[in-house]
Coordinates of C-alpha atoms and ligand atoms in Angstrom, one line a residue:
X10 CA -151.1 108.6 79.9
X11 CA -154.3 106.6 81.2
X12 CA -157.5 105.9 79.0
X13 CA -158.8 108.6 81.7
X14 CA -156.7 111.7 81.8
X15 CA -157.0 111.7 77.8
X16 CA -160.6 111.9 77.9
X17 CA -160.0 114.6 80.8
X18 CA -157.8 116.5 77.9
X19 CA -160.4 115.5 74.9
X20 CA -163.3 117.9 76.8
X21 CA -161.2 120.4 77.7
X22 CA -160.4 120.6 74.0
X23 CA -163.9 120.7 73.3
X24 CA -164.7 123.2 75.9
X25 CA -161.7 125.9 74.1
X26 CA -163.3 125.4 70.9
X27 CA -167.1 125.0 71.6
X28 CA -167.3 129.2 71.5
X29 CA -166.3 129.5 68.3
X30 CA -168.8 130.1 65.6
X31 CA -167.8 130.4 62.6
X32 CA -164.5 129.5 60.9
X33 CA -163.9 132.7 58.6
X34 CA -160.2 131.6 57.2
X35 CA -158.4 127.9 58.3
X36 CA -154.8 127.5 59.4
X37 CA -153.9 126.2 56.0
X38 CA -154.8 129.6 54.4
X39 CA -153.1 132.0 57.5
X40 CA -149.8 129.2 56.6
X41 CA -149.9 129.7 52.9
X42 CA -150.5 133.4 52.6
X43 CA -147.9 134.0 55.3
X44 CA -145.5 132.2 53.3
X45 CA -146.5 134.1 50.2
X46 CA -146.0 137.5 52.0
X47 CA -142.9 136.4 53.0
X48 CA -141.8 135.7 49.9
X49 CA -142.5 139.0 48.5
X50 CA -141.2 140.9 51.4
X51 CA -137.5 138.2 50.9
X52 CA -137.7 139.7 46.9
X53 CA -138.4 143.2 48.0
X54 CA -135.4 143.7 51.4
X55 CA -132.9 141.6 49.7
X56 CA -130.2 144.4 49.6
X57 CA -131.6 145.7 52.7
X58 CA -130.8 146.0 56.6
X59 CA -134.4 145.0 57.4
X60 CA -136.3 145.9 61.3
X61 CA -139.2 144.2 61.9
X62 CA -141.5 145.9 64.1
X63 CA -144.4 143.7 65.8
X64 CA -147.5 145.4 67.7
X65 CA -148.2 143.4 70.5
X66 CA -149.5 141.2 71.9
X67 CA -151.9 140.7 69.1
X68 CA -148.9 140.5 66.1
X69 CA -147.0 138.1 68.2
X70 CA -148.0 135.1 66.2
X71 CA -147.9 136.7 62.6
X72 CA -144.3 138.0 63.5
X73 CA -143.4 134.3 64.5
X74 CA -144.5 132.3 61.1
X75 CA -143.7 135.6 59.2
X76 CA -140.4 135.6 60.2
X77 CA -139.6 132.1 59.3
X78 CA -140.7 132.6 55.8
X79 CA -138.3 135.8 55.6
X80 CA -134.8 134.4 54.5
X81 CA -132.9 137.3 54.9
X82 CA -131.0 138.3 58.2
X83 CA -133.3 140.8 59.6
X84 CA -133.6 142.5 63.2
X85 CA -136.9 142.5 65.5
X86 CA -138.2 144.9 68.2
X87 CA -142.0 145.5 69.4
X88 CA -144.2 147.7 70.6
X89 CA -147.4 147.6 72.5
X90 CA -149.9 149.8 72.4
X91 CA -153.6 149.5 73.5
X92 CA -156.7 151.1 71.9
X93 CA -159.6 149.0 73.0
X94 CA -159.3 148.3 76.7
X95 CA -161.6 145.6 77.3
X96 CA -164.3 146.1 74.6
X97 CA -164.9 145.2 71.1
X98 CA -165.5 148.9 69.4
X99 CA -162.3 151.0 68.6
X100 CA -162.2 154.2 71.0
X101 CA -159.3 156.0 68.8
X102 CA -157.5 156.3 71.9
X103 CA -154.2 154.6 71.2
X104 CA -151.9 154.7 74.5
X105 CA -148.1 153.1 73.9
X106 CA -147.9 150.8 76.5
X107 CA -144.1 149.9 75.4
X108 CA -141.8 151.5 72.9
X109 CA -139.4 150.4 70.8
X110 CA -136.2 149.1 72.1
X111 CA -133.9 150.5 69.8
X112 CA -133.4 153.2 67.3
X113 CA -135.0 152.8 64.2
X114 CA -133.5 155.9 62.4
X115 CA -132.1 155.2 58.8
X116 CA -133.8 151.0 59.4
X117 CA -135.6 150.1 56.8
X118 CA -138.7 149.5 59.1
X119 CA -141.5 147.1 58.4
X120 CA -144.3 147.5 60.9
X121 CA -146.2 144.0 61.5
X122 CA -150.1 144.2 62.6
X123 CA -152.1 141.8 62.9
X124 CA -155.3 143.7 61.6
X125 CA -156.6 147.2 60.5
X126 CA -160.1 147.9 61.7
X127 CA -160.6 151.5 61.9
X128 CA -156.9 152.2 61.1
X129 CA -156.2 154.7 63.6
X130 CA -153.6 152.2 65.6
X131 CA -152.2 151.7 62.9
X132 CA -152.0 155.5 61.7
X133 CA -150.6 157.2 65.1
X134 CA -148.3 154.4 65.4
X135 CA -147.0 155.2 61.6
X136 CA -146.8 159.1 62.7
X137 CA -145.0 158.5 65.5
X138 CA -142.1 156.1 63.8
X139 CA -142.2 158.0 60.6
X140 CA -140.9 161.2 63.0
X141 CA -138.1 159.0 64.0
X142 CA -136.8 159.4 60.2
X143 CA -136.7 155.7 59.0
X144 CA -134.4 154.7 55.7
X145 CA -138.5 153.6 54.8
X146 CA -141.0 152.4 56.3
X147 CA -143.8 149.7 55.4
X148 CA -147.1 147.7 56.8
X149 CA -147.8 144.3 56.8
X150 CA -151.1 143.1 57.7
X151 CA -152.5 139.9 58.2
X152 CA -156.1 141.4 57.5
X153 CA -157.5 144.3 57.0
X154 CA -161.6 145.3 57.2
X155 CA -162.0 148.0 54.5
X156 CA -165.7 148.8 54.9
X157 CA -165.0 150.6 58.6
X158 CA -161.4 151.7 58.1
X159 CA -162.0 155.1 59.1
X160 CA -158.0 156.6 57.6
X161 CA -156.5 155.8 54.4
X162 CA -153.4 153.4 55.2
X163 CA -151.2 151.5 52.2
X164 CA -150.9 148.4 53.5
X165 CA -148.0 147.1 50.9
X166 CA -148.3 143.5 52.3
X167 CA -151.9 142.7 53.1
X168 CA -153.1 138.8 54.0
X169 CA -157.0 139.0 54.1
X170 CA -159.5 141.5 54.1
X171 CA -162.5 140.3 55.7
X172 CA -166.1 141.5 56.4
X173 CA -166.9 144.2 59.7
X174 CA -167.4 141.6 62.0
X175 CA -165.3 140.8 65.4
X176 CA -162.7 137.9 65.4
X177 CA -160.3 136.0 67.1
X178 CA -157.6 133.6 66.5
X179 CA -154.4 133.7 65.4
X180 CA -152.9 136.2 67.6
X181 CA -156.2 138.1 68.0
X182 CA -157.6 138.1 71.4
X183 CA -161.2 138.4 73.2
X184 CA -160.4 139.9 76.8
X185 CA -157.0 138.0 76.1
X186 CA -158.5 135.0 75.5
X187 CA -158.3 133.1 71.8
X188 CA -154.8 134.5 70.7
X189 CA -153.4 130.4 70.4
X190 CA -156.0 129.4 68.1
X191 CA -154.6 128.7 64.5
X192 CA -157.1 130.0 62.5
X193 CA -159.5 132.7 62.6
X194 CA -162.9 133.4 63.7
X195 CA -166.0 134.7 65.3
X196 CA -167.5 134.3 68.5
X197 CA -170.7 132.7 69.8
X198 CA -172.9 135.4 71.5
X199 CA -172.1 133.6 74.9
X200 CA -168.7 133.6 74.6
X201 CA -169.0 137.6 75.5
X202 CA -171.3 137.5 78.1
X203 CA -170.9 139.3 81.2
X204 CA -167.7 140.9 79.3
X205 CA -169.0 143.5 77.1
X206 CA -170.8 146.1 78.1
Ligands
IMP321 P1 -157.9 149.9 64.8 O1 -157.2 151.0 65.5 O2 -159.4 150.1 64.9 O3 -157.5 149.6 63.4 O4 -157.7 148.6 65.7 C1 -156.5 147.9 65.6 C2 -156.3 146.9 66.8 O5 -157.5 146.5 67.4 C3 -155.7 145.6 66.2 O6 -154.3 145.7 66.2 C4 -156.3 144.6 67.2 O7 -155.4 144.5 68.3 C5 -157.6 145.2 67.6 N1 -158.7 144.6 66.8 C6 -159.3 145.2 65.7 N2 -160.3 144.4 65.2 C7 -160.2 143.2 66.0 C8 -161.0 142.0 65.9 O8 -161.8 141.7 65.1 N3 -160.6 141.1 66.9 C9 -159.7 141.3 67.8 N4 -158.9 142.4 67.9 C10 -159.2 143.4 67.0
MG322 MG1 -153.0 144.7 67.4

């Protein structure tokens, strides 16, 4: 590679990362809490046929690491659902976008988010798998936001819960942008111009 197509890559690097604000948790933390979760979730499925079930897109990168820290033979399947359409508030309207692949009746079913804002993804998606009579069913959450969660949700393996504000990284997107970034955080006011309205 020439002195000039790395300097070419150098500002482009600079350019992805100059609408971040504020670093709320690093990619050292995300790695060491993931690894702790899956720890305890290796302790707790040991005699267990375990499913995990990732919401997508956003628990795409949780699932990933998660996984590896999971020494157990397990199963995956996803679903996608979308609440937000293109904003940054939570409407309530959950619409799912793709269901499961498989059956998940008598699974012991461990439904991977990425986050719980209001909770109400995360409570019509437990209704509706919780209908499907699962051997039991559980949430993991990278991070949660009590102070708007809106329904009560036990989260049995929670990362982070972090203040009301809007973030990306890690799997969480900004009109689909930000999801590859490995660490969390918020957005300069710029970065959402023209987008949010
Ligand atoms: P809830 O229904 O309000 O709990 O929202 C859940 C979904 O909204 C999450 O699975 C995310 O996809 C998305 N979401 C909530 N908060 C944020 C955020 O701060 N950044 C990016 N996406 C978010
Ligand atoms: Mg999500």
């Amino acid at each position: 590679m020439t002195a000039g197509s790395t300097d070419t890559l150098l500002s482009h690097v600079a350019e992805f990362e100059q609408d971040i604000d504020r670093i709320l948790i690093s990619g050292d933390e995300v790695q060491a809490k993931i690894r702790e979760l899956g720890d305890r979730i290796t302790e707790d499925y040991r005699d267990k046929d375990l499913l995990l079930v990732g919401v997508l897109k956003g628990a795409f990168v949780v699932m990933a690491d998660l996984s590896r820290h999971i020494r157990l033979p397990l199963r995956f399947d996803f679903m996608a659902v979308s609440s937000y359409g293109a904003s940054t508030k939570t409407s309530g309207v959950v619409r799912i976008l793709k269901d499961l692949d498989h059956d998940v009746e008598n699974k012991h079913v461990l439904l991977v988010e990425d986050i719980v804002d209001s909770g109400l993804t995360l409570a019509y998606l437990l209704k509706n798998l919780r209908a499907r009579r699962p051997a039991s069913l559980e949430v993991c959450a990278l991070m949660q936001k009590p102070e708007v969660q809106r329904v009560d949700i036990d989260i049995r393996y929670k990362g982070f819960e972090i203040p009301p504000v809007f973030v990306v990284g890690y799997g969480l997107d900004f009109a689909e942008k930000y999801r590859n970034l490995p660490y969390v955080a918020t957005l300069k006011p710029e970065a959402y111009e023209g987008l949010v309205g």
